[in-house]
Amino acid sequence: MRVCIVFLLCLAGQAFTASITEEEPIIDDVVEEAQPEVGANPVQVEIGDFDEAIDVVEEEEDITENPCLNHHCKKGKVCEVDEENTPMCVCQDPTTCPAAVGEFEHVCATDNTTYDSSCHFFAQKCSLEGTKKGHKLHLDYIGPCKVIEACMDAELNEFPLRMRDWLKNVLVSLYERDEENNLLTEKQTLRVKKIYENEKRLQAGEHTLDLLAHDFEKNYNMYIFPVHWQFGQLDQHPVDGFLSHTELAPLRAPLIPMEHCTTRFFEQCDADNDKYIALEEWANCFSIKEEDVNKDLVI
Ligand SMILES: [Ca+2]
Ligand SMILES: [Ca+2]
């Protein structure tokens, strides 16, 4: 059941981003022209659409009718034209945000304030642009703010057990549903096929932690690719072998309200504490052996 919930939440979390850093990631300030194909993967999201750290894609096309038509603004901003009919991005008025339909549209920010929706949050963040408060304000997780209990050491160790199993099951499920070959690439399909066809594979379901631990030991090889795959899904802006907090957000933000060890887990993944999770650090977090970390598996 937990797997299903997490899976659904990740789907639900597509329109959100988060960052818990006190500092803005340095290398996130890039313009991404080509957006990855969206929808194939529960955690693959339209980062460019809502990513607070990615700059605007300016398009210089000659649009006679409405200069704002092709002028995209980052989340929290909307396009307006000035007196010379030149489009520019200005902070969105929060009152123009669509009303939240349900509680799941609420978001909790790092100031422990619940915002009606991510639109309201980003509009507020924009209005604080240039201030210390605005710089520190980030979307933390999806859903209204709530007390998140402390994560105990023993619980922290359980987190990767479930997460690895979940990643493997997500991949297998994509493979099973991939009738039109658009959920996974050819290379990914080949990798997952091996896992899918392996008779020793632990089927998806409610498993005890002991069984998950035992399976990881016994079928270790089946977990190597899913861990690499997830890294590749998140490492998109830019594709550089490092995950910023913003890149991690699509996975992290929906999980936090469900799994109270999420924040601590990803914090400790960044072993050298440089605010980025390198592939090696990521793999190590999931107990993938150093000799099995392979950039070529990030496909
Ligand atoms: Ca990256
Ligand atoms: Ca690091």
Tab-separated table of C-alpha atoms and ligand atoms in Angstrom:
chain	number	residue	atom	x	y	z
A	1	MET	CA	0.000	0.000	0.000
A	2	ARG	CA	2.797	2.352	0.884
A	3	VAL	CA	4.342	1.792	-2.520
A	4	CYS	CA	1.099	2.702	-4.231
A	5	ILE	CA	0.680	5.811	-2.147
A	6	VAL	CA	4.182	6.972	-2.795
A	7	PHE	CA	3.833	6.227	-6.475
A	8	LEU	CA	0.612	8.224	-6.691
A	9	LEU	CA	2.038	11.041	-4.688
A	10	CYS	CA	4.959	11.317	-6.992
A	11	LEU	CA	2.562	11.563	-9.867
A	12	ALA	CA	0.675	14.207	-7.959
A	13	GLY	CA	3.875	15.997	-7.235
A	14	GLN	CA	4.654	16.798	-10.807
A	15	ALA	CA	3.884	20.464	-10.506
A	16	PHE	CA	6.026	21.232	-7.577
A	17	THR	CA	9.547	21.977	-6.719
A	18	ALA	CA	11.412	22.623	-3.556
A	19	SER	CA	14.702	23.605	-2.155
A	20	ILE	CA	15.779	23.447	1.428
A	21	THR	CA	19.087	25.122	0.917
A	22	GLU	CA	19.852	28.388	2.529
A	23	GLU	CA	21.821	29.316	-0.538
A	24	GLU	CA	20.708	29.375	-4.113
A	25	PRO	CA	22.428	26.645	-6.102
A	26	ILE	CA	25.203	28.212	-8.112
A	27	ILE	CA	25.046	26.145	-11.234
A	28	ASP	CA	21.322	26.176	-11.655
A	29	ASP	CA	21.311	29.458	-13.453
A	30	VAL	CA	21.183	28.037	-16.911
A	31	VAL	CA	18.829	28.436	-19.747
A	32	GLU	CA	17.385	25.146	-20.820
A	33	GLU	CA	16.130	25.226	-24.357
A	34	ALA	CA	15.146	21.607	-24.741
A	35	GLN	CA	12.842	20.176	-22.141
A	36	PRO	CA	12.928	16.440	-21.519
A	37	GLU	CA	10.050	14.343	-22.621
A	38	VAL	CA	7.477	14.505	-19.908
A	39	GLY	CA	5.005	12.064	-18.529
A	40	ALA	CA	6.912	8.876	-18.964
A	41	ASN	CA	8.158	8.691	-15.485
A	42	PRO	CA	6.462	9.397	-12.182
A	43	VAL	CA	9.308	11.585	-11.062
A	44	GLN	CA	10.194	13.115	-14.380
A	45	VAL	CA	8.647	16.507	-14.371
A	46	GLU	CA	8.482	19.681	-16.330
A	47	ILE	CA	11.185	21.311	-14.319
A	48	GLY	CA	11.499	24.224	-16.694
A	49	ASP	CA	7.896	25.087	-16.117
A	50	PHE	CA	8.142	25.698	-12.421
A	51	ASP	CA	11.738	25.659	-11.454
A	52	GLU	CA	12.456	28.716	-9.409
A	53	ALA	CA	16.136	28.555	-10.167
A	54	ILE	CA	16.033	28.304	-13.917
A	55	ASP	CA	16.094	31.466	-15.893
A	56	VAL	CA	13.619	32.532	-18.450
A	57	VAL	CA	13.882	31.323	-22.001
A	58	GLU	CA	13.812	34.509	-23.983
A	59	GLU	CA	12.546	34.157	-27.497
A	60	GLU	CA	13.245	36.904	-29.919
A	61	GLU	CA	10.653	36.037	-32.491
A	62	ASP	CA	8.760	38.807	-34.100
A	63	ILE	CA	5.266	38.424	-32.717
A	64	THR	CA	3.128	41.244	-33.951
A	65	GLU	CA	-0.063	40.431	-32.152
A	66	ASN	CA	0.871	39.643	-28.596
A	67	PRO	CA	4.540	39.960	-27.686
A	68	CYS	CA	3.865	37.880	-24.572
A	69	LEU	CA	2.725	34.847	-26.540
A	70	ASN	CA	6.158	33.311	-26.763
A	71	HIS	CA	7.739	35.082	-23.867
A	72	HIS	CA	8.023	32.607	-21.042
A	73	CYS	CA	8.489	33.706	-17.489
A	74	LYS	CA	9.718	31.625	-14.608
A	75	LYS	CA	7.345	30.519	-11.888
A	76	GLY	CA	6.050	33.430	-9.870
A	77	LYS	CA	6.244	35.850	-12.770
A	78	VAL	CA	3.913	36.725	-15.600
A	79	CYS	CA	4.523	38.504	-18.854
A	80	GLU	CA	3.415	42.073	-19.388
A	81	VAL	CA	4.250	44.558	-22.122
A	82	ASP	CA	5.687	47.980	-21.447
A	83	GLU	CA	4.887	51.202	-23.286
A	84	GLU	CA	7.003	50.149	-26.258
A	85	ASN	CA	5.145	46.861	-26.469
A	86	THR	CA	8.202	45.014	-25.231
A	87	PRO	CA	7.404	41.913	-23.186
A	88	MET	CA	8.837	41.628	-19.719
A	89	CYS	CA	8.391	39.376	-16.739
A	90	VAL	CA	6.895	40.889	-13.616
A	91	CYS	CA	5.867	39.348	-10.311
A	92	GLN	CA	2.501	37.684	-10.436
A	93	ASP	CA	-0.219	39.063	-8.213
A	94	PRO	CA	-1.115	36.149	-5.878
A	95	THR	CA	-4.799	37.012	-6.190
A	96	THR	CA	-4.624	36.012	-9.867
A	97	CYS	CA	-3.556	32.462	-8.931
A	98	PRO	CA	-6.261	29.836	-9.460
A	99	ALA	CA	-7.928	28.860	-6.203
A	100	ALA	CA	-6.654	25.601	-4.748
A	101	VAL	CA	-9.039	22.736	-5.378
A	102	GLY	CA	-7.983	20.537	-2.518
A	103	GLU	CA	-5.573	20.266	0.358
A	104	PHE	CA	-3.069	18.527	-1.860
A	105	GLU	CA	-2.513	21.745	-3.730
A	106	HIS	CA	-1.308	23.482	-0.617
A	107	VAL	CA	2.411	23.677	-0.133
A	108	CYS	CA	4.553	24.189	2.899
A	109	ALA	CA	7.491	26.549	2.604
A	110	THR	CA	10.674	26.770	4.602
A	111	ASP	CA	9.209	29.625	6.636
A	112	ASN	CA	6.737	27.036	7.950
A	113	THR	CA	3.889	28.844	6.251
A	114	THR	CA	1.218	27.028	4.279
A	115	TYR	CA	0.489	28.574	0.905
A	116	ASP	CA	-2.731	27.856	-0.979
A	117	SER	CA	-0.804	26.542	-3.970
A	118	SER	CA	2.653	26.608	-5.474
A	119	CYS	CA	1.430	29.548	-7.596
A	120	HIS	CA	0.727	31.566	-4.449
A	121	PHE	CA	4.054	30.559	-3.017
A	122	PHE	CA	6.117	31.554	-6.055
A	123	ALA	CA	4.239	34.836	-6.380
A	124	GLN	CA	5.139	35.608	-2.779
A	125	LYS	CA	8.746	34.575	-3.315
A	126	CYS	CA	8.930	36.845	-6.343
A	127	SER	CA	7.652	39.795	-4.329
A	128	LEU	CA	10.550	39.243	-1.933
A	129	GLU	CA	13.134	39.053	-4.699
A	130	GLY	CA	16.368	40.732	-3.754
A	131	THR	CA	15.718	40.472	-0.038
A	132	LYS	CA	17.429	38.136	2.396
A	133	LYS	CA	14.052	36.725	3.364
A	134	GLY	CA	13.227	35.975	-0.268
A	135	HIS	CA	16.601	34.380	-0.824
A	136	LYS	CA	16.023	32.007	2.066
A	137	LEU	CA	12.430	31.197	1.211
A	138	HIS	CA	11.941	27.880	-0.533
A	139	LEU	CA	9.149	25.468	-1.114
A	140	ASP	CA	9.748	22.599	1.269
A	141	TYR	CA	7.077	20.038	0.614
A	142	ILE	CA	3.661	19.364	-0.847
A	143	GLY	CA	0.652	19.671	1.395
A	144	PRO	CA	-0.121	21.957	4.315
A	145	CYS	CA	2.599	22.442	6.914
A	146	LYS	CA	2.496	19.874	9.646
A	147	VAL	CA	4.650	18.553	12.406
A	148	ILE	CA	7.132	16.147	10.925
A	149	GLU	CA	8.453	13.905	13.608
A	150	ALA	CA	12.173	13.469	14.049
A	151	CYS	CA	13.772	10.663	12.105
A	152	MET	CA	15.507	8.163	14.340
A	153	ASP	CA	18.725	6.449	13.284
A	154	ALA	CA	17.078	3.047	12.939
A	155	GLU	CA	14.319	4.522	10.783
A	156	LEU	CA	16.868	6.261	8.616
A	157	ASN	CA	18.360	2.874	7.782
A	158	GLU	CA	14.970	1.579	6.704
A	159	PHE	CA	14.433	4.349	4.202
A	160	PRO	CA	16.802	3.133	1.460
A	161	LEU	CA	15.475	-0.413	1.803
A	162	ARG	CA	11.996	0.701	0.825
A	163	MET	CA	13.180	3.283	-1.658
A	164	ARG	CA	15.323	0.829	-3.634
A	165	ASP	CA	12.497	-1.665	-3.788
A	166	TRP	CA	10.127	1.078	-4.896
A	167	LEU	CA	12.481	2.259	-7.658
A	168	LYS	CA	12.775	-1.257	-8.992
A	169	ASN	CA	8.997	-1.701	-8.915
A	170	VAL	CA	8.399	1.623	-10.659
A	171	LEU	CA	10.715	0.561	-13.470
A	172	VAL	CA	9.132	-2.858	-13.807
A	173	SER	CA	5.700	-1.293	-13.840
A	174	LEU	CA	6.742	1.167	-16.558
A	175	TYR	CA	8.112	-1.754	-18.531
A	176	GLU	CA	4.862	-3.688	-18.199
A	177	ARG	CA	2.785	-0.709	-19.287
A	178	ASP	CA	5.119	0.332	-22.067
A	179	GLU	CA	3.132	-0.988	-24.994
A	180	GLU	CA	3.926	1.919	-27.254
A	181	ASN	CA	7.555	2.142	-26.275
A	182	ASN	CA	7.357	5.683	-25.072
A	183	LEU	CA	7.763	5.243	-21.350
A	184	LEU	CA	11.283	3.919	-21.462
A	185	THR	CA	14.061	4.387	-23.962
A	186	GLU	CA	15.398	1.428	-25.875
A	187	LYS	CA	18.457	1.180	-23.662
A	188	GLN	CA	16.382	1.424	-20.505
A	189	THR	CA	13.978	-1.213	-21.792
A	190	LEU	CA	16.827	-3.647	-22.345
A	191	ARG	CA	18.048	-3.154	-18.800
A	192	VAL	CA	14.620	-3.462	-17.196
A	193	LYS	CA	13.755	-6.488	-19.313
A	194	LYS	CA	16.545	-8.383	-17.575
A	195	ILE	CA	15.134	-7.483	-14.182
A	196	TYR	CA	11.562	-8.206	-15.241
A	197	GLU	CA	12.391	-11.620	-16.632
A	198	ASN	CA	14.509	-12.683	-13.707
A	199	GLU	CA	12.551	-15.380	-11.910
A	200	LYS	CA	14.224	-14.559	-8.636
A	201	ARG	CA	12.795	-11.060	-8.617
A	202	LEU	CA	10.903	-10.117	-5.491
A	203	GLN	CA	7.420	-9.226	-6.674
A	204	ALA	CA	5.956	-5.872	-5.695
A	205	GLY	CA	3.998	-5.944	-2.477
A	206	GLU	CA	4.091	-5.317	1.235
A	207	HIS	CA	7.331	-6.780	2.436
A	208	THR	CA	8.964	-6.784	5.812
A	209	LEU	CA	12.185	-4.870	6.179
A	210	ASP	CA	13.954	-8.150	6.841
A	211	LEU	CA	12.777	-9.534	3.543
A	212	LEU	CA	13.784	-6.353	1.705
A	213	ALA	CA	17.221	-6.488	3.284
A	214	HIS	CA	17.553	-10.167	2.433
A	215	ASP	CA	16.488	-9.560	-1.146
A	216	PHE	CA	18.955	-6.737	-1.551
A	217	GLU	CA	21.714	-9.061	-0.479
A	218	LYS	CA	20.548	-11.941	-2.639
A	219	ASN	CA	19.492	-9.998	-5.731
A	220	TYR	CA	21.829	-7.061	-5.401
A	221	ASN	CA	22.428	-6.810	-9.146
A	222	MET	CA	18.776	-6.024	-9.806
A	223	TYR	CA	19.027	-2.832	-7.790
A	224	ILE	CA	22.037	-1.310	-9.510
A	225	PHE	CA	20.230	-0.030	-12.575
A	226	PRO	CA	17.122	1.386	-10.836
A	227	VAL	CA	19.313	3.506	-8.563
A	228	HIS	CA	21.274	4.846	-11.556
A	229	TRP	CA	18.096	5.397	-13.530
A	230	GLN	CA	16.506	7.541	-10.857
A	231	PHE	CA	19.617	9.669	-10.673
A	232	GLY	CA	19.438	10.250	-14.421
A	233	GLN	CA	15.776	11.230	-14.209
A	234	LEU	CA	16.564	13.927	-11.697
A	235	ASP	CA	19.877	15.152	-13.075
A	236	GLN	CA	18.416	17.325	-15.818
A	237	HIS	CA	19.139	20.992	-15.098
A	238	PRO	CA	21.917	20.782	-15.940
A	239	VAL	CA	22.925	17.226	-16.802
A	240	ASP	CA	26.218	17.314	-14.956
A	241	GLY	CA	26.413	14.304	-12.674
A	242	PHE	CA	25.266	16.318	-9.667
A	243	LEU	CA	21.843	16.815	-8.120
A	244	SER	CA	21.028	20.227	-6.715
A	245	HIS	CA	18.293	20.570	-4.148
A	246	THR	CA	16.083	21.918	-6.905
A	247	GLU	CA	16.711	18.903	-9.124
A	248	LEU	CA	15.944	16.618	-6.209
A	249	ALA	CA	12.693	18.424	-5.436
A	250	PRO	CA	10.344	16.414	-7.694
A	251	LEU	CA	11.255	13.304	-5.735
A	252	ARG	CA	11.662	14.906	-2.357
A	253	ALA	CA	8.743	17.333	-2.012
A	254	PRO	CA	5.902	14.786	-2.301
A	255	LEU	CA	7.723	12.307	-0.081
A	256	ILE	CA	8.401	14.484	2.951
A	257	PRO	CA	4.852	14.496	4.364
A	258	MET	CA	4.688	10.714	3.962
A	259	GLU	CA	8.156	9.698	4.977
A	260	HIS	CA	9.542	11.660	7.857
A	261	CYS	CA	13.106	10.521	7.153
A	262	THR	CA	13.170	12.034	3.666
A	263	THR	CA	14.922	15.275	4.549
A	264	ARG	CA	17.503	13.615	6.745
A	265	PHE	CA	18.137	10.871	4.215
A	266	PHE	CA	18.906	13.234	1.354
A	267	GLU	CA	20.929	15.510	3.591
A	268	GLN	CA	23.208	12.703	4.613
A	269	CYS	CA	23.513	11.570	0.996
A	270	ASP	CA	25.543	14.694	0.421
A	271	ALA	CA	28.498	13.177	2.221
A	272	ASP	CA	30.968	15.969	1.454
A	273	ASN	CA	28.367	18.576	2.341
A	274	ASP	CA	28.827	20.672	-0.794
A	275	LYS	CA	25.030	20.988	-1.339
A	276	TYR	CA	25.113	18.685	-4.342
A	277	ILE	CA	24.621	14.943	-4.510
A	278	ALA	CA	27.108	13.407	-6.893
A	279	LEU	CA	26.357	10.080	-8.571
A	280	GLU	CA	28.872	8.371	-6.294
A	281	GLU	CA	27.228	9.866	-3.211
A	282	TRP	CA	23.787	8.909	-4.477
A	283	ALA	CA	24.789	5.325	-5.188
A	284	ASN	CA	26.499	5.043	-1.842
A	285	CYS	CA	23.311	6.212	-0.125
A	286	PHE	CA	21.561	3.214	-1.582
A	287	SER	CA	24.426	0.883	-0.678
A	288	ILE	CA	25.519	0.366	-4.260
A	289	LYS	CA	29.157	-0.672	-4.162
A	290	GLU	CA	31.746	1.785	-5.415
A	291	GLU	CA	32.892	-0.578	-8.158
A	292	ASP	CA	29.326	-0.769	-9.483
A	293	VAL	CA	28.845	2.964	-9.867
A	294	ASN	CA	28.826	3.496	-13.596
A	295	LYS	CA	28.076	6.733	-15.425
A	296	ASP	CA	27.087	4.699	-18.494
A	297	LEU	CA	24.119	3.306	-16.587
A	298	VAL	CA	22.638	6.792	-16.260
A	299	ILE	CA	20.647	6.447	-19.449
B	1	CA	CA	22.500	18.368	-12.282
B	2	CA	CA	28.159	16.342	-2.390
